[in-house]
GROMACS .gro file of C-alpha atoms in nm:
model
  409
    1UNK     CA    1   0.000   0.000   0.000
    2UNK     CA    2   0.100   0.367  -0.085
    3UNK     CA    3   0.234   0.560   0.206
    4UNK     CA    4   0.005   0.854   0.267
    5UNK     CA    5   0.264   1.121   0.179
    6UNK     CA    6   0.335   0.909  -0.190
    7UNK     CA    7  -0.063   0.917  -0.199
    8UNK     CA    8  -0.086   1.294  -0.138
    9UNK     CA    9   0.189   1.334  -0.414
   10UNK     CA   10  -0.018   1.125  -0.678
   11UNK     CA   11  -0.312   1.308  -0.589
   12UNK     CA   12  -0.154   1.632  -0.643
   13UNK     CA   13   0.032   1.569  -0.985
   14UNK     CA   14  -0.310   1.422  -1.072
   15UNK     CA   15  -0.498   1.761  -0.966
   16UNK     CA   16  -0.188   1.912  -1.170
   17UNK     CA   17  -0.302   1.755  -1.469
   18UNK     CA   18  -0.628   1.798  -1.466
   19UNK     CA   19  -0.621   2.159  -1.404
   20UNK     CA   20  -0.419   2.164  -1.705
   21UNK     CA   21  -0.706   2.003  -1.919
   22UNK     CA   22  -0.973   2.127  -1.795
   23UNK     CA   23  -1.148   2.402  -1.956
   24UNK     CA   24  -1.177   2.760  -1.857
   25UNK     CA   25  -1.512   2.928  -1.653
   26UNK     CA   26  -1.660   2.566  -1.575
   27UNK     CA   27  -1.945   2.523  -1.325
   28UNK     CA   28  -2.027   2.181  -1.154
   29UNK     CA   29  -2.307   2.187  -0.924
   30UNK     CA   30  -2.251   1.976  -0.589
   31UNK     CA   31  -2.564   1.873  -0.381
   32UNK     CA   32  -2.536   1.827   0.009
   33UNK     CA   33  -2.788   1.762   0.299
   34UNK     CA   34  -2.550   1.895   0.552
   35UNK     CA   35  -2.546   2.209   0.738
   36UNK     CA   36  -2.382   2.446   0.970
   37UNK     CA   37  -2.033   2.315   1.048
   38UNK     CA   38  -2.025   2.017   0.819
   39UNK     CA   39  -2.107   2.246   0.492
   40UNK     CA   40  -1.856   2.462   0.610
   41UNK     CA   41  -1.626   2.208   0.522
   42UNK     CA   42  -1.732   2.087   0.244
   43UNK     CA   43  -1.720   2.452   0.125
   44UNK     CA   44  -1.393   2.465   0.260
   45UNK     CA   45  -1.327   2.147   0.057
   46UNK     CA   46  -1.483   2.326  -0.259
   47UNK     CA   47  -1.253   2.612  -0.235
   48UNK     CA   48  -0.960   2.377  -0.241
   49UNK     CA   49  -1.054   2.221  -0.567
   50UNK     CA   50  -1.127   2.575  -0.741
   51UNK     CA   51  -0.788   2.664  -0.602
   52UNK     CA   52  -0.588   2.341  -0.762
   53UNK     CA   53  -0.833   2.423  -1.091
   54UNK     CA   54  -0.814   2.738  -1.238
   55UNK     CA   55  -1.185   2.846  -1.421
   56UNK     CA   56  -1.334   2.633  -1.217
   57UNK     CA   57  -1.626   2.689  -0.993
   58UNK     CA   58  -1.769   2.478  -0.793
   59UNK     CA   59  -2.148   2.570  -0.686
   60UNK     CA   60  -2.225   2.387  -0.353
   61UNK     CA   61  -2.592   2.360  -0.296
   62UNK     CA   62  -2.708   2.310   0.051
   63UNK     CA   63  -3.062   2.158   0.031
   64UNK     CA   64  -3.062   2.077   0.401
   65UNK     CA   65  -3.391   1.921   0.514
   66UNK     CA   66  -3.635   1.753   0.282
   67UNK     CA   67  -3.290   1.696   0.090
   68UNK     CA   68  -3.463   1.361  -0.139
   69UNK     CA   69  -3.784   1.540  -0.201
   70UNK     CA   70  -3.504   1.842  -0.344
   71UNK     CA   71  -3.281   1.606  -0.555
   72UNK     CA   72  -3.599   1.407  -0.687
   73UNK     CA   73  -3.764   1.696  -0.752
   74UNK     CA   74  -3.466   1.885  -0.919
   75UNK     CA   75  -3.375   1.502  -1.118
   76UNK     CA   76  -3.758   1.482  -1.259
   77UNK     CA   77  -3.717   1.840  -1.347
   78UNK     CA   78  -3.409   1.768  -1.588
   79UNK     CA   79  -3.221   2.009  -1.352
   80UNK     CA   80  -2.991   1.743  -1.136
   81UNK     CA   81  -2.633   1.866  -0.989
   82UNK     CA   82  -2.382   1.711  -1.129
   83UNK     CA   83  -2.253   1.601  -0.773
   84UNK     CA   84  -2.437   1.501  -0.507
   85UNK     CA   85  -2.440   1.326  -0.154
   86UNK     CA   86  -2.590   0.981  -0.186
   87UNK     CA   87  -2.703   0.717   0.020
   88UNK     CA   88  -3.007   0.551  -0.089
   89UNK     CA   89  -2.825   0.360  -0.410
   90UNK     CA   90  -3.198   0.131  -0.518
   91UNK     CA   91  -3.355   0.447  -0.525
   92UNK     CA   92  -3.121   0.644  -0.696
   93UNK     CA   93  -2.914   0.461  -0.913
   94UNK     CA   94  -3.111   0.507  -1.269
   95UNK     CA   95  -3.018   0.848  -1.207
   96UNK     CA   96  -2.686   0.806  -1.115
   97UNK     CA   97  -2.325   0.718  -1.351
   98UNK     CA   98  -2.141   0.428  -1.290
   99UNK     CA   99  -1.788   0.509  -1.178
  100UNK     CA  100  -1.646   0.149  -1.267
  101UNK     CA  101  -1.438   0.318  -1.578
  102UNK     CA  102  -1.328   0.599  -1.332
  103UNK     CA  103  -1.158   0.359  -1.109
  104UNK     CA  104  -1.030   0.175  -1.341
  105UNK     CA  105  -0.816   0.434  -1.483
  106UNK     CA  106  -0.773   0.647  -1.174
  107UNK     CA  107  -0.761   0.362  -0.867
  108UNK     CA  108  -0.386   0.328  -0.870
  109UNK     CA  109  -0.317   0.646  -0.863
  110UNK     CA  110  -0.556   0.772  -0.615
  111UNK     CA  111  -0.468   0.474  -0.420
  112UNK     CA  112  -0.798   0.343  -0.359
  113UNK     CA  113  -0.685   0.050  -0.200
  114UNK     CA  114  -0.636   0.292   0.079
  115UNK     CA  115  -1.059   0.308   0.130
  116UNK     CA  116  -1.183  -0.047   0.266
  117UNK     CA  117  -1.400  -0.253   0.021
  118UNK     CA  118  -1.651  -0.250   0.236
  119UNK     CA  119  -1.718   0.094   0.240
  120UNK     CA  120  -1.740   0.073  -0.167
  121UNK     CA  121  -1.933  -0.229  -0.155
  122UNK     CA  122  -2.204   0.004   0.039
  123UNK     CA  123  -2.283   0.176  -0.296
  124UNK     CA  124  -2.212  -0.115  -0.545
  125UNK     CA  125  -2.554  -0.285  -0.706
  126UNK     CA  126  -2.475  -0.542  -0.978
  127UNK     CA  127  -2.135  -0.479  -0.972
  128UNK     CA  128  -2.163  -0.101  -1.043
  129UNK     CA  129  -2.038   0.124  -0.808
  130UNK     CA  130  -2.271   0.464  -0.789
  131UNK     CA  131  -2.093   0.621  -0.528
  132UNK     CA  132  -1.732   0.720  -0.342
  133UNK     CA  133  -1.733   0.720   0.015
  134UNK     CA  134  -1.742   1.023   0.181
  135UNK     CA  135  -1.814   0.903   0.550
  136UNK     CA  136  -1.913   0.628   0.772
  137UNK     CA  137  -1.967   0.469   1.104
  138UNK     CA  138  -1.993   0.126   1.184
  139UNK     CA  139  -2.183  -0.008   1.523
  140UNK     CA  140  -2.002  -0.053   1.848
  141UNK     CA  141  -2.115  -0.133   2.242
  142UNK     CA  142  -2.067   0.198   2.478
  143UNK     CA  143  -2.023   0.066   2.787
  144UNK     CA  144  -2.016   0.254   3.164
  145UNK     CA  145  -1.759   0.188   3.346
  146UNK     CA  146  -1.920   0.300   3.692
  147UNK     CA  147  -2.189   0.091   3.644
  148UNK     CA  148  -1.948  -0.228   3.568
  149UNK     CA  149  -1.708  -0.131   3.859
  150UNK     CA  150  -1.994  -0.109   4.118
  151UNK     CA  151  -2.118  -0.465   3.978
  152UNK     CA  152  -1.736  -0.577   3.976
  153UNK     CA  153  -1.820  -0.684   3.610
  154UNK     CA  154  -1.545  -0.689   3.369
  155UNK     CA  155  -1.498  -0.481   3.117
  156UNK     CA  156  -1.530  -0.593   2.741
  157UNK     CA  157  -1.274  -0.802   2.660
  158UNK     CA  158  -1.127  -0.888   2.295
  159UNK     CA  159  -1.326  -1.162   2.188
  160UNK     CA  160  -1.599  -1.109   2.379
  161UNK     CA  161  -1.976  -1.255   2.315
  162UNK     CA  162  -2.334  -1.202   2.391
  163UNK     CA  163  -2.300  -1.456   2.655
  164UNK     CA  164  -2.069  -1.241   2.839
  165UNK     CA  165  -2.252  -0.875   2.772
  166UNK     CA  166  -2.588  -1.086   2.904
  167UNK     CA  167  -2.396  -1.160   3.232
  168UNK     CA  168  -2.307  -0.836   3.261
  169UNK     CA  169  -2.634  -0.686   3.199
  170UNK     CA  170  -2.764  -0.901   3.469
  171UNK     CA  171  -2.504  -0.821   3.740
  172UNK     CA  172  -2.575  -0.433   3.678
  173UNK     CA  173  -2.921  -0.469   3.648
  174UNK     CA  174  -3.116  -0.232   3.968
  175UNK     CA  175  -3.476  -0.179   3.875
  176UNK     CA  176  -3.595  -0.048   4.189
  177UNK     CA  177  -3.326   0.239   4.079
  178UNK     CA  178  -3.425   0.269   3.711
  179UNK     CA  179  -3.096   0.120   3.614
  180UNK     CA  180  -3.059  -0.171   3.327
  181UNK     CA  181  -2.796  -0.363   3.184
  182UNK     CA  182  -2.913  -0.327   2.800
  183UNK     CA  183  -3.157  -0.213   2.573
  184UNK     CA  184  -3.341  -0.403   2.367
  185UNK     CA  185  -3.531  -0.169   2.049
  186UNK     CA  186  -3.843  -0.339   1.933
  187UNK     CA  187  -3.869  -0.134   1.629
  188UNK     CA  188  -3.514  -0.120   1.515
  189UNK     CA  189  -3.372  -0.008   1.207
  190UNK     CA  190  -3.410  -0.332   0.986
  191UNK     CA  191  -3.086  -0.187   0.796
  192UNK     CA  192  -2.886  -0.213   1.122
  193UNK     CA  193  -3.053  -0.518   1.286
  194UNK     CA  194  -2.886  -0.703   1.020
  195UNK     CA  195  -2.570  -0.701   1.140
  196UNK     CA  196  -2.685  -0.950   1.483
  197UNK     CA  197  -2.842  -1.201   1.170
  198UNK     CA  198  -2.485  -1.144   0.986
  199UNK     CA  199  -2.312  -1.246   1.308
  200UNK     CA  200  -2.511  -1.543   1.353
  201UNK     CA  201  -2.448  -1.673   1.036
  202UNK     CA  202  -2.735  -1.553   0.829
  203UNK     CA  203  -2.917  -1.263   0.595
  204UNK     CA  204  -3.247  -1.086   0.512
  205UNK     CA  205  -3.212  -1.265   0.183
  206UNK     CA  206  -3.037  -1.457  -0.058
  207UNK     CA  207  -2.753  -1.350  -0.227
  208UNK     CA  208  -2.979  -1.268  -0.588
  209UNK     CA  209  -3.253  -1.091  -0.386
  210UNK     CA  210  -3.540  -1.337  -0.453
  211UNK     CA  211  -3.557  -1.597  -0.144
  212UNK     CA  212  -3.633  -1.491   0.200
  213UNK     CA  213  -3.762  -1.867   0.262
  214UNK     CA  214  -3.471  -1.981   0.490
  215UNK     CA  215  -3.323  -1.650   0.557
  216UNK     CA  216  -3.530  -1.433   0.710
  217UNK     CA  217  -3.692  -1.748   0.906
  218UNK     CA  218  -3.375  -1.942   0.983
  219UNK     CA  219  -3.358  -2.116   1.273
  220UNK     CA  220  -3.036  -1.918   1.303
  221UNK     CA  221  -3.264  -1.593   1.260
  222UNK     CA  222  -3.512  -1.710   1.543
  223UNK     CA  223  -3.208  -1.759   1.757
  224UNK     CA  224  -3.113  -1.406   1.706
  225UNK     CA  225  -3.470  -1.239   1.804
  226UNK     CA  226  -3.526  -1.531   2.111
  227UNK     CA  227  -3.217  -1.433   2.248
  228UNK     CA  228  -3.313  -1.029   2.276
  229UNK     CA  229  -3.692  -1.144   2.357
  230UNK     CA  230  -3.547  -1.399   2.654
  231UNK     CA  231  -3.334  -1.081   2.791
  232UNK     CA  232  -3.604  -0.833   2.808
  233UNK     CA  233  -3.809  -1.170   2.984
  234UNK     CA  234  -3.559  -1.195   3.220
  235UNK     CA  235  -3.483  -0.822   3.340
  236UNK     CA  236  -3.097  -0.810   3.177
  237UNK     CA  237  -3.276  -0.560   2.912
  238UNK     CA  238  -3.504  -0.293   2.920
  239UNK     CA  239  -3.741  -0.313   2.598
  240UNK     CA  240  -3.768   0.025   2.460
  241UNK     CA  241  -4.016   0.134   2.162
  242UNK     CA  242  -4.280   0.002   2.283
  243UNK     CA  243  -4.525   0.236   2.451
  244UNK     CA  244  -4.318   0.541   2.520
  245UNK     CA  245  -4.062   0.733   2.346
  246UNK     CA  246  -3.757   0.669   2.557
  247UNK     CA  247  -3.417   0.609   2.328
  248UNK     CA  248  -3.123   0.370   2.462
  249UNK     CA  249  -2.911   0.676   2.375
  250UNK     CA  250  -3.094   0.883   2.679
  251UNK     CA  251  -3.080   0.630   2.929
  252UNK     CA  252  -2.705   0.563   2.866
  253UNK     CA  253  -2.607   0.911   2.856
  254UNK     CA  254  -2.848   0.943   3.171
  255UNK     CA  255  -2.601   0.722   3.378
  256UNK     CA  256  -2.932   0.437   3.374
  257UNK     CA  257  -2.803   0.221   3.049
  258UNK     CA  258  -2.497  -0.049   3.126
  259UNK     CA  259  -2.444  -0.128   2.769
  260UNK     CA  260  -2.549   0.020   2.447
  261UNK     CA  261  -2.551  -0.056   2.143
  262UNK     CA  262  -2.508   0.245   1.908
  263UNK     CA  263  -2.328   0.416   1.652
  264UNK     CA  264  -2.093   0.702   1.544
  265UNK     CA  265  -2.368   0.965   1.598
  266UNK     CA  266  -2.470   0.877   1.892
  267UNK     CA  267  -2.136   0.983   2.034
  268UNK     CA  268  -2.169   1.313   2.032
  269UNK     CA  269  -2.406   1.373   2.308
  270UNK     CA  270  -2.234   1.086   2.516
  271UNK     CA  271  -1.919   1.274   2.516
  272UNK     CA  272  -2.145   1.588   2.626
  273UNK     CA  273  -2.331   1.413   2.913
  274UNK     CA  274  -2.014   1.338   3.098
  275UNK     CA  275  -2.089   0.967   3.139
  276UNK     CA  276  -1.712   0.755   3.230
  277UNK     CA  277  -1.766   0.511   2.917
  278UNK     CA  278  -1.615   0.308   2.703
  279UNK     CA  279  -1.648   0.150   2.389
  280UNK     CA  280  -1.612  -0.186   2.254
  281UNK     CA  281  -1.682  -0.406   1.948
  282UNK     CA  282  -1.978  -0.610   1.904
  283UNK     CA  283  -1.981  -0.935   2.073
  284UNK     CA  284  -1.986  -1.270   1.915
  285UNK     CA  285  -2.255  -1.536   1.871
  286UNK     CA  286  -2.048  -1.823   2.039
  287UNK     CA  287  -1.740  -1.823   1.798
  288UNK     CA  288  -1.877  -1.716   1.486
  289UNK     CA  289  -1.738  -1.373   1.317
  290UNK     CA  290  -1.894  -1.073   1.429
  291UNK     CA  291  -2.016  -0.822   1.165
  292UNK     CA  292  -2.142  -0.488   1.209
  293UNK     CA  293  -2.412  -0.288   0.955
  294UNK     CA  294  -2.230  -0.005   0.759
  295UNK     CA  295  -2.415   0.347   0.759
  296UNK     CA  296  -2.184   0.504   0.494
  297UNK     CA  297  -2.284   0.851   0.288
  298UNK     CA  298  -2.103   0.869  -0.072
  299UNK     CA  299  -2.049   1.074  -0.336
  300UNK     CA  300  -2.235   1.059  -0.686
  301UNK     CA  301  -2.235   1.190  -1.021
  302UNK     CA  302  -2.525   1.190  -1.230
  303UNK     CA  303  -2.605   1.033  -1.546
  304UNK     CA  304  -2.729   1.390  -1.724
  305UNK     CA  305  -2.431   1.564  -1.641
  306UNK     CA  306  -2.287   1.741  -1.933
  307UNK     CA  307  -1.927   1.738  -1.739
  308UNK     CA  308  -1.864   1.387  -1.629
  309UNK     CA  309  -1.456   1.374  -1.608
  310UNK     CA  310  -1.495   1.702  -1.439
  311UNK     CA  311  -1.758   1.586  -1.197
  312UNK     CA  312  -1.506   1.240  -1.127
  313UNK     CA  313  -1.198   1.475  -1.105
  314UNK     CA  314  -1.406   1.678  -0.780
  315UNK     CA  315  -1.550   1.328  -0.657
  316UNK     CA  316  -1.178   1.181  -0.667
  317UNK     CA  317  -1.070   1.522  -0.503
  318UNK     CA  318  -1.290   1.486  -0.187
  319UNK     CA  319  -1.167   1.118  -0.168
  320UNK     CA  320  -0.799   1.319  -0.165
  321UNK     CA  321  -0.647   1.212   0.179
  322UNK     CA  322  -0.614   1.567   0.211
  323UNK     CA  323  -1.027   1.630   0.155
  324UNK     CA  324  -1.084   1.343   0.413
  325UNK     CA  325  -0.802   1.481   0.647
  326UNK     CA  326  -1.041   1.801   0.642
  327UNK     CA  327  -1.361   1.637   0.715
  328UNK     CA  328  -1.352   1.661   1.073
  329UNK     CA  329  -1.721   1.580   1.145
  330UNK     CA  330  -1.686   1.228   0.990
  331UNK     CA  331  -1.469   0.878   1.056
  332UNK     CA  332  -1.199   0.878   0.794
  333UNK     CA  333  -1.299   0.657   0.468
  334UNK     CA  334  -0.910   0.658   0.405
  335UNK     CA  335  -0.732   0.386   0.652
  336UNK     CA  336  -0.374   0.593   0.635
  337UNK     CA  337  -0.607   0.944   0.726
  338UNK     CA  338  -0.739   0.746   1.034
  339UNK     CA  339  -0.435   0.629   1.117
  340UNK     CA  340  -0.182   0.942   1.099
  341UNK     CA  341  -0.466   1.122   1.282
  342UNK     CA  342  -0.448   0.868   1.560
  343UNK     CA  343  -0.810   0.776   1.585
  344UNK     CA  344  -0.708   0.438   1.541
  345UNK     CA  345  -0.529   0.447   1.886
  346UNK     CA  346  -0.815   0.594   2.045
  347UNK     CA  347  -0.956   0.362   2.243
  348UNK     CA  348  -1.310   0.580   2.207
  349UNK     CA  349  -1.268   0.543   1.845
  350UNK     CA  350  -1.051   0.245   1.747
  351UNK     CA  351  -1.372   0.014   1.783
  352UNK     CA  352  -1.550   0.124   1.496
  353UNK     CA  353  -1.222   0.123   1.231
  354UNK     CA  354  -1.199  -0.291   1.433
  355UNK     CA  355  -1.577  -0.322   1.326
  356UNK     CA  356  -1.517  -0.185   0.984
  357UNK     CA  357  -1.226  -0.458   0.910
  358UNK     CA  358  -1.458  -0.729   0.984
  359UNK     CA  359  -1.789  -0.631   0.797
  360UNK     CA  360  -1.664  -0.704   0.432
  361UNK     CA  361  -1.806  -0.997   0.240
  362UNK     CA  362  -2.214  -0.863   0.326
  363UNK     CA  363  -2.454  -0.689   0.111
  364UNK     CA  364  -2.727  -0.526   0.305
  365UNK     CA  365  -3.067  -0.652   0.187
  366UNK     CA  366  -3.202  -0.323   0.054
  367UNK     CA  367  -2.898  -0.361  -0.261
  368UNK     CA  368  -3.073  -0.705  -0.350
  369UNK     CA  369  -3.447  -0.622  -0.411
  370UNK     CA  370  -3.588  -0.297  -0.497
  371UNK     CA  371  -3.891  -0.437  -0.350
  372UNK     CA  372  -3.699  -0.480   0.000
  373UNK     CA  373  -3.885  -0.135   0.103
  374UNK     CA  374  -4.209  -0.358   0.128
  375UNK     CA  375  -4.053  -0.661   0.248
  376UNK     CA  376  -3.923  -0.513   0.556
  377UNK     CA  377  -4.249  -0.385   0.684
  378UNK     CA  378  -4.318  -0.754   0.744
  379UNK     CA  379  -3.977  -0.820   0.891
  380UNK     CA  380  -3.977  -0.495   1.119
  381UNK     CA  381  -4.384  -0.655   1.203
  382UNK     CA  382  -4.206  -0.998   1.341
  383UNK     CA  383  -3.937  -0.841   1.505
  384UNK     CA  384  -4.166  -0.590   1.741
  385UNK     CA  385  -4.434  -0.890   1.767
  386UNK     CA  386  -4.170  -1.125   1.960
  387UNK     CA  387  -4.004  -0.850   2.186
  388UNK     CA  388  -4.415  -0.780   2.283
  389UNK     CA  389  -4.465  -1.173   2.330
  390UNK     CA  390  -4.129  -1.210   2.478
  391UNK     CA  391  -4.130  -1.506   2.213
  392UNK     CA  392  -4.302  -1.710   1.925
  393UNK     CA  393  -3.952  -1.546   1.711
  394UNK     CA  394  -4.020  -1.834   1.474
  395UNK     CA  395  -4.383  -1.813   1.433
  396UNK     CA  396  -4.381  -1.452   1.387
  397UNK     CA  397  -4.083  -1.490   1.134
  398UNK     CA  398  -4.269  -1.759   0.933
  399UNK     CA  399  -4.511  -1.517   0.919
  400UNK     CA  400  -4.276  -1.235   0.721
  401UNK     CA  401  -4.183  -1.483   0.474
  402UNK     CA  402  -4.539  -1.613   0.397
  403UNK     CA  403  -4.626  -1.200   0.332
  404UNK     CA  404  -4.359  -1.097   0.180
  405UNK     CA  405  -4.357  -1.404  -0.130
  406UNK     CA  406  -4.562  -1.171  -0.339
  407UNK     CA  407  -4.296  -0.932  -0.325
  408UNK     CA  408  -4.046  -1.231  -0.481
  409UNK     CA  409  -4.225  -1.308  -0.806
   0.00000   0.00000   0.00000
């Protein structure tokens, strides 16, 4: 692999070059949803590639909430930007360029072995990828450590497994104080509950999007929705989502939450609450690899663009280590970024770049079927129906696959 001062040197004869080529007084139009500190950036980031390209403007569009009814609305009009932020790939994609060719002539140079597969994989359907990353958080376990120190439970150890986070959550467990050992979400983000099916040696769905029958109903599924059921049954878990509005996030950063299971974003306001935590990677099903789901935003071009090499040379640009160095708000896409910034000797932060190096090799469900919308209105039904019954995982799974076949045909 490149070193990341070679890589910055690539990147900057490339930028050379293209200035070079690139004609005079050109506009490309750059579509974000982000606001306040993060579009500073990102104008910041804009300025930088006007800067290394003479005649070349670069007209950063901030559509901020609503930002898919703005870039539908703007596509159906005939009037997309030639650059936007993407993340919804099934919907999208007719609208969007491949950037296979791209790669293929500029990987080695731009040293995109640097960016994990996995994190391209996130915007790859059919084998064509729609999207660069641009940033990205993978799911860890925040853990108190007052809470484990009073219990004189352990704290997360490499290797660790649900067996031993269930112990835990049952030594720290107080309810006549309010206090729990985990929370269990009973309408979860079907996109991120995949990762506990992953880890337990299963999927949504096939591989070619059109079986759920012995997927989404394996036995190894029904183990993974028992086990969650049996803690909230036995007091180790609180069930939340289910009759009030109360988030894992606000009991952990309330001092009342042992472990939880969250992401990137929810570390913000942990940091703020003063909570002593740490964080940890998943734990394990027994022996079998953990996997985490991959919330990753990208960056596309469109199909209708009239400037497509100069819409690739600003989407190759803000996957510059020196772009991604910039982007302070987001987890590096770039492994030699993380690394010389030393977020992957944080020991706050080093979990999620551990999770990220594991999660290759899956394909969340909603890449496979553009029907998956629909078919995970039944799955996200099952899931919520066994943490109410405390049970019945397999009944209520069989039950998803019967109503989703119509979907398959």
């Amino acid at each position: 692999m490149k070193t990341f001062a070679t890589t910055l040197a690539a990147l900057a004869a490339s930028a050379a070059f293209a200035s070079a080529v690139l004609a005079e007084d050109q506009v490309i139009r750059f579509a974000t949803w982000d606001s306040e500190e993060s579009l500073a950036i990102q104008e910041a980031i804009a300025a930088k590639f006007e800067e290394a390209n003479p005649g070349v403007q670069v007209q950063v569009e901030a559509y901020g909430d609503g930002y898919d009814t703005k870039l539908a609305a703007a596509m159906g009009a005939g009037n997309a930007p030639d650059v936007m932020y993407m993340w919804n790939f099934p919907a999208y994609a007719p609208s969007l360029m491949p950037l296979n060719d791209f790669i293929a002539k500029d990987g080695e140079a731009m040293n995109i072995a640097d960016i994990s597969p996995a994190l391209i994989d996130t915007s790859k359907i059919d084998g064509n990828v729609y999207g660069l990353p641009a940033g990205f958080t993978t799911h860890v376990i925040f853990f108190n450590k007052d809470l484990l120190a009073a219990a004189g439970v352990a704290e997360p150890a490499k290797g660790w497994t649900w067996d031993d986070l269930r112990k835990g959550a049952q030594a720290t467990t107080k309810p006549a104080e309010q206090v729990f050992g985990f929370a269990v979400d009973a309408k979860p983000d079907p996109y991120d509950f995949e990762e506990f099916f992953w880890s337990n040696g299963t999927q949504y769905i096939s591989d070619d999007g059109k079986t759920v029958e012995g997927f989404m109903n394996s036995p190894e599924a029904a183990e993974v929705l028992t086990m969650f059921a049996d803690m909230i049954k036995s007091g180790e878990a609180v069930a939340i989502n289910i009759g009030d509005q109360t988030s894992g996030s606000a009991l952990f950063k309330a001092g009342k939450l042992a472990f939880f299971e969250g992401a990137m974003w929810n570390k913000g306001g942990i940091d703020e609450s003063g909570v002593n935590y740490g964080v940890a990677v998943l734990p394990a099903f027994g022996t079998k690899p953990v996997k985490s789901a991959i919330n990753a935003s990208a960056l596309s071009i469109s199909k209708d663009t009239k400037q497509p090499d100069l819409a690739w040379e600003f989407v190759k640009f803000y996957a510059s280590p020196e772009a991604v160095a910039m982007r302070k708000n987001d987890l590096p896409v770039r492994a030699s970024v993380a690394e010389a910034s030393g977020m992957t000797a944080d020991p706050k932060l080093a979990p999620f770049f551990e999770m990220l190096a594991v999660s290759g090799g899956t394909t969340p469900a909603f890449l496979k079927n553009p029907e998956w919308a629909r078919i995970q209105e039944n799955l996200s039904a099952a899931i919520e129906a066994t943490m109410v019954d405390q049970g019945n995982a397999q009944a209520h799974l069989d039950e998803a696959v019967s109503r989703s076949a119509r979907f398959l045909k």
